[in-house]
The first five atom37 places (N, CA, C, CB, O) and aatype in JSON, in Angstrom:
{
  "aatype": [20, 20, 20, 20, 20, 20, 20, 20, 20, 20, 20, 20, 20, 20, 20, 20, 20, 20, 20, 20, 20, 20, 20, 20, 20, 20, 20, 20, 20, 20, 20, 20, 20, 20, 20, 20, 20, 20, 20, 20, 20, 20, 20, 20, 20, 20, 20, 20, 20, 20, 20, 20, 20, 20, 20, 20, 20, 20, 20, 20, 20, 20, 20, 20, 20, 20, 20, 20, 20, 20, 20, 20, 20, 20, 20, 20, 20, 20, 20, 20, 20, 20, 20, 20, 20, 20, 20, 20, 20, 20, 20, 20, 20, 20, 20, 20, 20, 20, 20, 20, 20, 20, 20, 20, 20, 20, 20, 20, 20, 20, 20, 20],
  "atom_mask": [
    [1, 1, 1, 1, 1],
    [1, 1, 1, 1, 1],
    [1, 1, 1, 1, 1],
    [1, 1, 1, 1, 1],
    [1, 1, 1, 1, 1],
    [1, 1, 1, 1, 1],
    [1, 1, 1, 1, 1],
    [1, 1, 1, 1, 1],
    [1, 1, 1, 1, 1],
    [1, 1, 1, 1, 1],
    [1, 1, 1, 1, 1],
    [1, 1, 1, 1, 1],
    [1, 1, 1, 1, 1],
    [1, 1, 1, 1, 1],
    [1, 1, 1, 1, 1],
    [1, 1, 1, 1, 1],
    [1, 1, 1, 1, 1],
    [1, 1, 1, 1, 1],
    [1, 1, 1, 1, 1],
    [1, 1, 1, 1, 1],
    [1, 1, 1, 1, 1],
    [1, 1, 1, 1, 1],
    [1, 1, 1, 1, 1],
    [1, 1, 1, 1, 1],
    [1, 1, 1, 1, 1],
    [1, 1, 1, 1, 1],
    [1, 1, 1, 1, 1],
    [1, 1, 1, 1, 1],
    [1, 1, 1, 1, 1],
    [1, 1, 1, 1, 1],
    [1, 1, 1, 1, 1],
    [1, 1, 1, 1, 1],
    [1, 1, 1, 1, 1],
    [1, 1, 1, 1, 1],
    [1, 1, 1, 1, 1],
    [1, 1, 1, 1, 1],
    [1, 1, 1, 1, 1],
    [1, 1, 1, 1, 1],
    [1, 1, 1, 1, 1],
    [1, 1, 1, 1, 1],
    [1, 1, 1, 1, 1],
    [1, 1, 1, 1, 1],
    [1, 1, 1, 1, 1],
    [1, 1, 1, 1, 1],
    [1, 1, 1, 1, 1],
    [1, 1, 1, 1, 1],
    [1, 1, 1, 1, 1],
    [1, 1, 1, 1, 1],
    [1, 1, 1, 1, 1],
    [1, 1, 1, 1, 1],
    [1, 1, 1, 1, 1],
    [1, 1, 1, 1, 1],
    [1, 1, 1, 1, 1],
    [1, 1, 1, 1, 1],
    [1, 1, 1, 1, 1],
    [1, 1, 1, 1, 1],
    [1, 1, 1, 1, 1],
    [1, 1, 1, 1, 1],
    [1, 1, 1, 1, 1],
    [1, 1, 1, 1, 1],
    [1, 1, 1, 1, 1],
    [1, 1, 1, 1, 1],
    [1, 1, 1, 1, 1],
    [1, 1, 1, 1, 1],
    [1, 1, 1, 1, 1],
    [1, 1, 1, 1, 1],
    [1, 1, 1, 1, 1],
    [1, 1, 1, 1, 1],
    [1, 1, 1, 1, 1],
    [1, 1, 1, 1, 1],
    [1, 1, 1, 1, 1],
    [1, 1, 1, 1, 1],
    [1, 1, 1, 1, 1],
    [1, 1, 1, 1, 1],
    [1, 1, 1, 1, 1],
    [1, 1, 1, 1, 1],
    [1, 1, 1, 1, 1],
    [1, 1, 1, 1, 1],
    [1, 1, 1, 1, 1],
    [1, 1, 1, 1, 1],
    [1, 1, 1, 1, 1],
    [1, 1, 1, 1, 1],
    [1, 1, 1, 1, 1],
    [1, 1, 1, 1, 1],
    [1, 1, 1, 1, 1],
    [1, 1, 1, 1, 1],
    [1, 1, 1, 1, 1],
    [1, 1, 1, 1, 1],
    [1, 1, 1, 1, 1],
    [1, 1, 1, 1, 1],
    [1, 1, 1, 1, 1],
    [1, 1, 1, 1, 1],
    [1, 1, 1, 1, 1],
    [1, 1, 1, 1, 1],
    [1, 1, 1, 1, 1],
    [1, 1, 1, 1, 1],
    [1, 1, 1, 1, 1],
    [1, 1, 1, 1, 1],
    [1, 1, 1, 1, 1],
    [1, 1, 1, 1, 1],
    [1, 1, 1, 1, 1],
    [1, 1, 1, 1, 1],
    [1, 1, 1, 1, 1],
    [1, 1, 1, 1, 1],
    [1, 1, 1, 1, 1],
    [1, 1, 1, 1, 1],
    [1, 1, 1, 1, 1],
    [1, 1, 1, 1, 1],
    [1, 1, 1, 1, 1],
    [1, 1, 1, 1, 1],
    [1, 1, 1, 1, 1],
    [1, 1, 1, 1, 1]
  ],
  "atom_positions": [
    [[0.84, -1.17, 0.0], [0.0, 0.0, 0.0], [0.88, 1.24, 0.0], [-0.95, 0.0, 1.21], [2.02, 0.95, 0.38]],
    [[0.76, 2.37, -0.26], [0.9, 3.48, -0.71], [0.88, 4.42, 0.32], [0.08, 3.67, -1.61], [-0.31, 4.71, 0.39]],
    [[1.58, 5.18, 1.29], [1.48, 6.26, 2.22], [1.36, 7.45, 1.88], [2.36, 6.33, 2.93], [0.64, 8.4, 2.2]],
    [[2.55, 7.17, 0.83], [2.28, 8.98, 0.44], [3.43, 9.18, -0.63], [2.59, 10.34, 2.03], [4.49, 8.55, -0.66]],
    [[3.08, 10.01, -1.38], [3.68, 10.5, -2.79], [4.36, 12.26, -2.84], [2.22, 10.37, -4.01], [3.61, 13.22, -2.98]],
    [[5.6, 12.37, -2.71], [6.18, 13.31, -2.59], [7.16, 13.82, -4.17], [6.89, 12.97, -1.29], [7.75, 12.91, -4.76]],
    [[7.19, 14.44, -4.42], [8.06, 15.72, -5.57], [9.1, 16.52, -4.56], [6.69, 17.22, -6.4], [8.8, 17.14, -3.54]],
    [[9.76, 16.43, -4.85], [10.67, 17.46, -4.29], [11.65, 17.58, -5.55], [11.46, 16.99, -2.76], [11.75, 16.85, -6.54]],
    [[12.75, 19.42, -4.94], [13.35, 19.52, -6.24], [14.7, 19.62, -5.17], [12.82, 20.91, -7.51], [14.64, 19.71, -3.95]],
    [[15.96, 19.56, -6.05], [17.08, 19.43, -5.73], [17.43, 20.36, -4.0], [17.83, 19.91, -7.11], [17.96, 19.98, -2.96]],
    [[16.85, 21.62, -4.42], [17.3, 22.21, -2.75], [16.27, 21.59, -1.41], [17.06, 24.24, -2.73], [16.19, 22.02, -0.26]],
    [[15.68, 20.65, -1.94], [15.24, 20.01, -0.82], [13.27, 20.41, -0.28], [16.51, 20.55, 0.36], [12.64, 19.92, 0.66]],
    [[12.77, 21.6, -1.47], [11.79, 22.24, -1.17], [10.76, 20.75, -1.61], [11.69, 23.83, -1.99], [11.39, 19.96, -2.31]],
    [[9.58, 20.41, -1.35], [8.54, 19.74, -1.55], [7.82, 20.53, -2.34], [7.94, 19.32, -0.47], [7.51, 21.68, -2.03]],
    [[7.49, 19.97, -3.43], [6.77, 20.77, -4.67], [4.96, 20.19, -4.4], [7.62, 20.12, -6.61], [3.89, 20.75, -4.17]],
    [[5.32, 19.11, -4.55], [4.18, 18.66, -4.38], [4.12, 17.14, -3.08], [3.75, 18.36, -6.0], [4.99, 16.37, -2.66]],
    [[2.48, 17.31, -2.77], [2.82, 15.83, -1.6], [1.55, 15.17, -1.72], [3.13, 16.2, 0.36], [0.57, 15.81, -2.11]],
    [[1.48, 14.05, -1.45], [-0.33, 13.6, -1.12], [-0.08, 12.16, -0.03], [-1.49, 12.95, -3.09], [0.76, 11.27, -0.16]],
    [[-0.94, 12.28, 0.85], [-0.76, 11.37, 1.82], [-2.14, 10.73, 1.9], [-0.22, 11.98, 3.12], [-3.27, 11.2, 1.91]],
    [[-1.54, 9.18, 1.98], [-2.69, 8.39, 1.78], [-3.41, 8.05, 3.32], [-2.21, 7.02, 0.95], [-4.57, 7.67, 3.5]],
    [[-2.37, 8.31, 4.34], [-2.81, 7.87, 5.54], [-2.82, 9.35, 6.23], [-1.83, 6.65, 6.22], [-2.23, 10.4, 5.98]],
    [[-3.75, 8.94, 7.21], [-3.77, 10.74, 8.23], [-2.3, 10.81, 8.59], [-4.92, 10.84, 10.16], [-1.94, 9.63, 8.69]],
    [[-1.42, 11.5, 8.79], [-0.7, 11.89, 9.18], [-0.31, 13.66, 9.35], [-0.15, 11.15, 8.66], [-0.03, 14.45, 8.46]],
    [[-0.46, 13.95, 11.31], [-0.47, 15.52, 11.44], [0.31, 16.04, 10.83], [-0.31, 16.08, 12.55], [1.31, 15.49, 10.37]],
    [[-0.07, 17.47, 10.69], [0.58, 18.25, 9.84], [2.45, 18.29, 10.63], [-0.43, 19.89, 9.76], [3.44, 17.82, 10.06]],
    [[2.45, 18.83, 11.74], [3.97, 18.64, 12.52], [4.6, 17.27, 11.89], [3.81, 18.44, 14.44], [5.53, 17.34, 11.08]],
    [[4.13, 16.18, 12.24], [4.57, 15.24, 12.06], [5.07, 15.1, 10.24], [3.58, 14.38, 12.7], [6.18, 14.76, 9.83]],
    [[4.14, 15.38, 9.63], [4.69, 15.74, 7.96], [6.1, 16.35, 7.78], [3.69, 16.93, 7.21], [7.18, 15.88, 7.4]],
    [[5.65, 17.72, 8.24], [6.97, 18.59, 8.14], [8.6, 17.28, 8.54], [6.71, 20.19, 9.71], [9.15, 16.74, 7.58]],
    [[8.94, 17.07, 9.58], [9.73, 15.88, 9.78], [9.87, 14.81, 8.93], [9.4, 15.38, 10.74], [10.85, 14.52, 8.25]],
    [[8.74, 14.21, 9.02], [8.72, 13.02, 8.3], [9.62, 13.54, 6.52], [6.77, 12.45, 8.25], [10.67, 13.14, 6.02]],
    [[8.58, 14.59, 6.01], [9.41, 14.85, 4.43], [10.78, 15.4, 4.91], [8.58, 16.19, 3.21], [11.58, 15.21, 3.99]],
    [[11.26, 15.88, 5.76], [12.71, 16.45, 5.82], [13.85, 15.56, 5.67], [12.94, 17.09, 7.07], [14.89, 15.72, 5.03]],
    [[13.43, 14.54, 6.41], [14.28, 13.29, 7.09], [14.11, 12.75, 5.78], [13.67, 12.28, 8.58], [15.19, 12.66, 5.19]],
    [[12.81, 12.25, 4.9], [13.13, 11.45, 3.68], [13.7, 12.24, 2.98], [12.12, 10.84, 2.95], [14.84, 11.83, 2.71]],
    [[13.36, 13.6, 2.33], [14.18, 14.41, 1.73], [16.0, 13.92, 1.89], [13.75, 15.85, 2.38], [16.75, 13.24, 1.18]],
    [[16.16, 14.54, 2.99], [17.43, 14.59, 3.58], [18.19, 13.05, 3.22], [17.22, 14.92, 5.27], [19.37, 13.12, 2.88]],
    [[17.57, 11.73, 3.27], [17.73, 10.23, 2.91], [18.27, 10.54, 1.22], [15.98, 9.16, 3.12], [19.45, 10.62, 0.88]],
    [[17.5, 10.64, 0.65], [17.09, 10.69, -0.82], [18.15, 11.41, -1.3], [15.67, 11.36, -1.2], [19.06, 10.96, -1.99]],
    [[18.03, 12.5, -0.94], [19.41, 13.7, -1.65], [20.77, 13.21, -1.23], [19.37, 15.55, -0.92], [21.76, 13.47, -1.92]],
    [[20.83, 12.54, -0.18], [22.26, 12.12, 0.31], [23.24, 11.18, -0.54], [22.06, 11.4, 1.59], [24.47, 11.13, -0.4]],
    [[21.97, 9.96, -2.04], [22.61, 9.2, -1.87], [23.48, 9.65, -3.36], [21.88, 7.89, -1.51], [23.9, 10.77, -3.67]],
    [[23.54, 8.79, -3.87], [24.79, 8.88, -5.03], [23.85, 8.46, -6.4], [26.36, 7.53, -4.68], [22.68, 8.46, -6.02]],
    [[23.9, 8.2, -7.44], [22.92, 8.05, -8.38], [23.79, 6.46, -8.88], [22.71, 9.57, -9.64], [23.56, 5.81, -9.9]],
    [[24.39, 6.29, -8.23], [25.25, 4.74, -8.13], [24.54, 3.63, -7.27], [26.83, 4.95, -7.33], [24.65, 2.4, -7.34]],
    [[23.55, 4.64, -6.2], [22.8, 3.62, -5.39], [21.77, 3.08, -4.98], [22.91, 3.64, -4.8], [21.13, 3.99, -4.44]],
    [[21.33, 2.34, -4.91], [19.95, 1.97, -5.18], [19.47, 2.59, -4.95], [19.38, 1.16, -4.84], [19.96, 3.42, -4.19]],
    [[17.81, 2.79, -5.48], [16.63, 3.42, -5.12], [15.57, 3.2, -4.25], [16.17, 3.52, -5.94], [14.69, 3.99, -3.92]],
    [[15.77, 1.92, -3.86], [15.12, 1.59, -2.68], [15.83, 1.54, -1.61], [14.56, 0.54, -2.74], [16.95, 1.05, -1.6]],
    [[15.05, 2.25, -0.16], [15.59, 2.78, 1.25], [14.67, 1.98, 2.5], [15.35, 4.67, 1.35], [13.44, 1.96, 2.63]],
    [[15.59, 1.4, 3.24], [14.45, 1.17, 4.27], [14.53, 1.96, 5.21], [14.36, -0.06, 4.87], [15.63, 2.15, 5.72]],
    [[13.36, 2.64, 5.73], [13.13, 4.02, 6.6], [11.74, 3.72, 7.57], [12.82, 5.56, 5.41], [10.58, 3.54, 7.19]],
    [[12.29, 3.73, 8.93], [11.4, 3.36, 9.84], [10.89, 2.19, 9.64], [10.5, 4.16, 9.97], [11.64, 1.28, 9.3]],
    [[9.24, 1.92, 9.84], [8.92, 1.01, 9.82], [7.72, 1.21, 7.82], [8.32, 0.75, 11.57], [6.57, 0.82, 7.62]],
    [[8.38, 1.7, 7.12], [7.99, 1.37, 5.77], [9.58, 1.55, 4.61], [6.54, 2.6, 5.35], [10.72, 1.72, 5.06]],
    [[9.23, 1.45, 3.04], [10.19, 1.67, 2.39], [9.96, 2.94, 1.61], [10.49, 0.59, 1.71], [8.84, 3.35, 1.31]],
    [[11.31, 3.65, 1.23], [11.08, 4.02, 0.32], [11.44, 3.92, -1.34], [11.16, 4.7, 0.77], [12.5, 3.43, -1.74]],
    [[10.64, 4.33, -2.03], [10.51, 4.0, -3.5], [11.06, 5.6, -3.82], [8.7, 3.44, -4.16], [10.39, 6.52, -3.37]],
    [[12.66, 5.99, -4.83], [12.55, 7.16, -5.44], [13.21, 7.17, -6.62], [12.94, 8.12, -4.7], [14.13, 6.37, -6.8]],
    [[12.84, 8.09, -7.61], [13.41, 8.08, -8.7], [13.8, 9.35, -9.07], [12.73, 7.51, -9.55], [12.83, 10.09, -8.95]],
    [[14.87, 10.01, -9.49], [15.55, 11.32, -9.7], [15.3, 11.75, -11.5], [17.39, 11.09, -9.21], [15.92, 11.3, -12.46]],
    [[14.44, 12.51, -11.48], [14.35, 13.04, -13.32], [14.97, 14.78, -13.14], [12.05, 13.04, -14.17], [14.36, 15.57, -12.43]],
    [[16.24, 15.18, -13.91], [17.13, 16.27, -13.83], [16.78, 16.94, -11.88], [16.6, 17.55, -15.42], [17.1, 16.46, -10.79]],
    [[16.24, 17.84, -12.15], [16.5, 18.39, -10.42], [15.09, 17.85, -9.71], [16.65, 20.52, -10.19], [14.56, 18.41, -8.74]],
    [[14.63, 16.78, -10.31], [13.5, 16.75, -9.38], [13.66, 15.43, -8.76], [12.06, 16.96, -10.05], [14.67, 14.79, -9.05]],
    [[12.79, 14.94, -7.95], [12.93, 13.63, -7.33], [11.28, 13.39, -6.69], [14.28, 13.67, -6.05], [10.48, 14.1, -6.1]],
    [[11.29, 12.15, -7.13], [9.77, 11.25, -6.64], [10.14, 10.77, -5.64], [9.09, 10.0, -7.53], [11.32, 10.47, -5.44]],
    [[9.22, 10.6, -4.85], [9.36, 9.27, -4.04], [8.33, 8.92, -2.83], [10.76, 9.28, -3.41], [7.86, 9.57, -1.89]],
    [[8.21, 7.71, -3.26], [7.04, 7.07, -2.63], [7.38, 6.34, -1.94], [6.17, 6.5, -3.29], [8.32, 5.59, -2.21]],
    [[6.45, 6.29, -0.27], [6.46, 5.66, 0.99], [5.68, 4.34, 0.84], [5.87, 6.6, 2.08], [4.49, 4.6, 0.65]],
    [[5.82, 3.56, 0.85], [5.34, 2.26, 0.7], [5.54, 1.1, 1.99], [6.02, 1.8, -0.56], [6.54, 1.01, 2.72]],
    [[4.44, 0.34, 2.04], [4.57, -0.58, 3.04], [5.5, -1.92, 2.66], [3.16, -0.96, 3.4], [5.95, -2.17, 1.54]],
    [[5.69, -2.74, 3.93], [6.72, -3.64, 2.96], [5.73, -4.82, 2.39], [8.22, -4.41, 3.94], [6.46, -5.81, 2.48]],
    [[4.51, -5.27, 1.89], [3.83, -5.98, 1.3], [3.77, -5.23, 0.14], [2.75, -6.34, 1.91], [3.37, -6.02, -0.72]],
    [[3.96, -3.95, -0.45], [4.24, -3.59, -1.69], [5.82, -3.9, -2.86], [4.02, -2.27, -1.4], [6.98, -3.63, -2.56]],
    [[5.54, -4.27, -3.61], [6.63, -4.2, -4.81], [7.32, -2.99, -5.54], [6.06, -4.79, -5.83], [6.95, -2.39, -6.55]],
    [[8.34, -2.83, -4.81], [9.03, -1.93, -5.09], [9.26, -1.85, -6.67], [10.13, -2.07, -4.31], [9.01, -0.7, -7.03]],
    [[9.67, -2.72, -7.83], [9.88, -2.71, -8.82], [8.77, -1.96, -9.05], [10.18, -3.78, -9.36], [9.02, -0.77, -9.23]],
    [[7.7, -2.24, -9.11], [6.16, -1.86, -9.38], [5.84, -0.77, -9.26], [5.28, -2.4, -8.69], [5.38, -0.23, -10.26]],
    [[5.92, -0.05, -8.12], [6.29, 1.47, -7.63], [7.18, 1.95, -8.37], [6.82, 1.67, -6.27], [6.62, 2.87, -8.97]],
    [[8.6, 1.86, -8.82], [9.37, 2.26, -9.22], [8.94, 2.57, -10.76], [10.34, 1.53, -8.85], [9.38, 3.49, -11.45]],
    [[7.96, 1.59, -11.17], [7.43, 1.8, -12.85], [6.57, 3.37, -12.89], [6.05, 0.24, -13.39], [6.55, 4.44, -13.49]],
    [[5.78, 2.46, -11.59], [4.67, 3.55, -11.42], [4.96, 4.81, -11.46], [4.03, 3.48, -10.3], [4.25, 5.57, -12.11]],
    [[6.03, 5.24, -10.81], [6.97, 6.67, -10.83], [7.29, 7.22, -12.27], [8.52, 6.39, -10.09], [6.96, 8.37, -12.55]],
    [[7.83, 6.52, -13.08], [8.04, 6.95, -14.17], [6.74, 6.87, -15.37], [9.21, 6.27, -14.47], [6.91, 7.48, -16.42]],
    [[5.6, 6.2, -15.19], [5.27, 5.86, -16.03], [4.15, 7.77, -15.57], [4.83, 3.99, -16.18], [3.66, 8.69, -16.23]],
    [[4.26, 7.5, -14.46], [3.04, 9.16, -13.41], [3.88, 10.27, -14.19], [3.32, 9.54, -10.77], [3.38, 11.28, -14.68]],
    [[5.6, 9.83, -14.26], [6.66, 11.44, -14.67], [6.07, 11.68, -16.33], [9.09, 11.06, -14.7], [5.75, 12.77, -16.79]],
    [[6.02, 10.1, -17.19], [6.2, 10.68, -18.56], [4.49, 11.26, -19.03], [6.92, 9.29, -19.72], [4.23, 12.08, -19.9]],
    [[3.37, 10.41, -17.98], [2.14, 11.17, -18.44], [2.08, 12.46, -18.21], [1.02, 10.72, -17.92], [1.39, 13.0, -19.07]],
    [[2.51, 13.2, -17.43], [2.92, 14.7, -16.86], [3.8, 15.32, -17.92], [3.82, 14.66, -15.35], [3.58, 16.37, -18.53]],
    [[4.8, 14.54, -18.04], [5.67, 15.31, -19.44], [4.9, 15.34, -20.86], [7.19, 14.39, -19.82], [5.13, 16.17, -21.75]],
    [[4.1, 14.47, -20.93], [3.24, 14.39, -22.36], [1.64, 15.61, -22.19], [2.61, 12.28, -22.59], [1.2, 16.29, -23.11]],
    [[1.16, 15.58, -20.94], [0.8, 16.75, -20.71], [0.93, 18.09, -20.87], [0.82, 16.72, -20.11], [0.31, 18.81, -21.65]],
    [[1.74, 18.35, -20.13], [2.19, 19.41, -19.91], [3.46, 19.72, -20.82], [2.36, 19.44, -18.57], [4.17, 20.69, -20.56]],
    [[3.75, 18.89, -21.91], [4.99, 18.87, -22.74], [6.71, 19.06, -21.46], [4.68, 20.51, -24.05], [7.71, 18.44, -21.82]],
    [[6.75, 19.61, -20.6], [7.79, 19.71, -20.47], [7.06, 19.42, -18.6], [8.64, 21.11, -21.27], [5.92, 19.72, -18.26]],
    [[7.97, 18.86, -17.82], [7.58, 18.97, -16.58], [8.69, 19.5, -15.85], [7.09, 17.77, -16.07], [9.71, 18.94, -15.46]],
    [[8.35, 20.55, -15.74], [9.28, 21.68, -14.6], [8.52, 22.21, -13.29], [9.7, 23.25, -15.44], [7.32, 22.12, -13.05]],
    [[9.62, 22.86, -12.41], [8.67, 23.25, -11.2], [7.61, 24.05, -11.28], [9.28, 23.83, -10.25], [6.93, 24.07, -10.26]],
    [[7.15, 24.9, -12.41], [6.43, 25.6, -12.51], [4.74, 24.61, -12.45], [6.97, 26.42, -13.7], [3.65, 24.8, -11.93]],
    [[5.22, 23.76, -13.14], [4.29, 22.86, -13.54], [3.76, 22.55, -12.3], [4.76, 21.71, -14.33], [2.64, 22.98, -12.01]],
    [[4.32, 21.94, -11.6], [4.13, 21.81, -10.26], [3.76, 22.35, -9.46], [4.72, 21.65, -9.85], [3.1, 21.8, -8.58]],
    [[4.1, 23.98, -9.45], [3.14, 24.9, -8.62], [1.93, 24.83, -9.02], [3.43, 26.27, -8.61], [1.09, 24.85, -8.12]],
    [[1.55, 24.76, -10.15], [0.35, 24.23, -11.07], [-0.77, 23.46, -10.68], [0.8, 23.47, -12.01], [-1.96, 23.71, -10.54]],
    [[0.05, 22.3, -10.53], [-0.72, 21.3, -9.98], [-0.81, 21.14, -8.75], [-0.44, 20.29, -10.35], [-1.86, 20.54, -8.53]],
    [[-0.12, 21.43, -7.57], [-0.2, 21.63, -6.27], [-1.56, 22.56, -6.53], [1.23, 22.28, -5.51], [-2.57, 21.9, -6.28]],
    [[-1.84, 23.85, -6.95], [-2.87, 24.46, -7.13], [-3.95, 23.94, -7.24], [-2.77, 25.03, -7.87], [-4.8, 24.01, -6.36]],
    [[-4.13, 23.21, -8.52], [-5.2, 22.43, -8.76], [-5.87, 21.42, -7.67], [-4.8, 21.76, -9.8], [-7.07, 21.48, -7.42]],
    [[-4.69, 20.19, -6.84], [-4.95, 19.85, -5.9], [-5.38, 20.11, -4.74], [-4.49, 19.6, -5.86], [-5.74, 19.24, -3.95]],
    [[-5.41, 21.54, -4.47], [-5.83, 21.85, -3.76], [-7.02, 22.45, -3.68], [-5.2, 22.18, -3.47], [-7.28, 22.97, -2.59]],
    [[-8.1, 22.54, -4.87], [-9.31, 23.1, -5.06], [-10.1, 22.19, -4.05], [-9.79, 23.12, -6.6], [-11.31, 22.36, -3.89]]
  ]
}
């Protein structure tokens, strides 16, 4: 299962987020810093799957941006990992180009 779906861009800002389970707002703030902070640390030499607390994470890096999805461990990471790219290129065929702007965009929209 699926916790939550995060965008972030290289300086570490969260572009976009959606959380599948309640989780307080305090507790968010942390929670994305610490994965942020995981994610940006590693090397593009190293895997993409992280084990963090008691779930995994799923991320994939497209130029300065980065996905990544919180997943339980009864989910398939390969699977997630498709899912990521297959969510980046419908967005790029959209929107022809997917940049942060785009993203302020859609954070917008999401939030109607």
């Amino acid at each position: 299962m699926i916790k939550f779906f995060l965008m972030v861009n290289k300086q570490g800002q969260t572009r976009l987020s959606r959380y599948y389970e309640h989780v307080d707002i305090h507790k968010r703030t942390v929670l994305e810093a610490e994965v942020i902070k995981h994610c940006l640390s590693r090397s593009k030499d190293q895997c993409s799957f992280i084990e963090y607390k008691d779930f995994k994470l799923v991320y994939r890096q497209y130029a300065a941006l980065f996905v990544v999805v919180g997943i339980n461990d009864s989910e398939n990471e390969m699977a997630v990992y498709e899912l990521i790219h297959n969510f980046v290129e419908v967005l790029d065929k959209y929107f022809s180009r997917v940049v942060s702007e785009t993203l302020n965009l859609l954070q917008n929209i999401s939030s109607l």
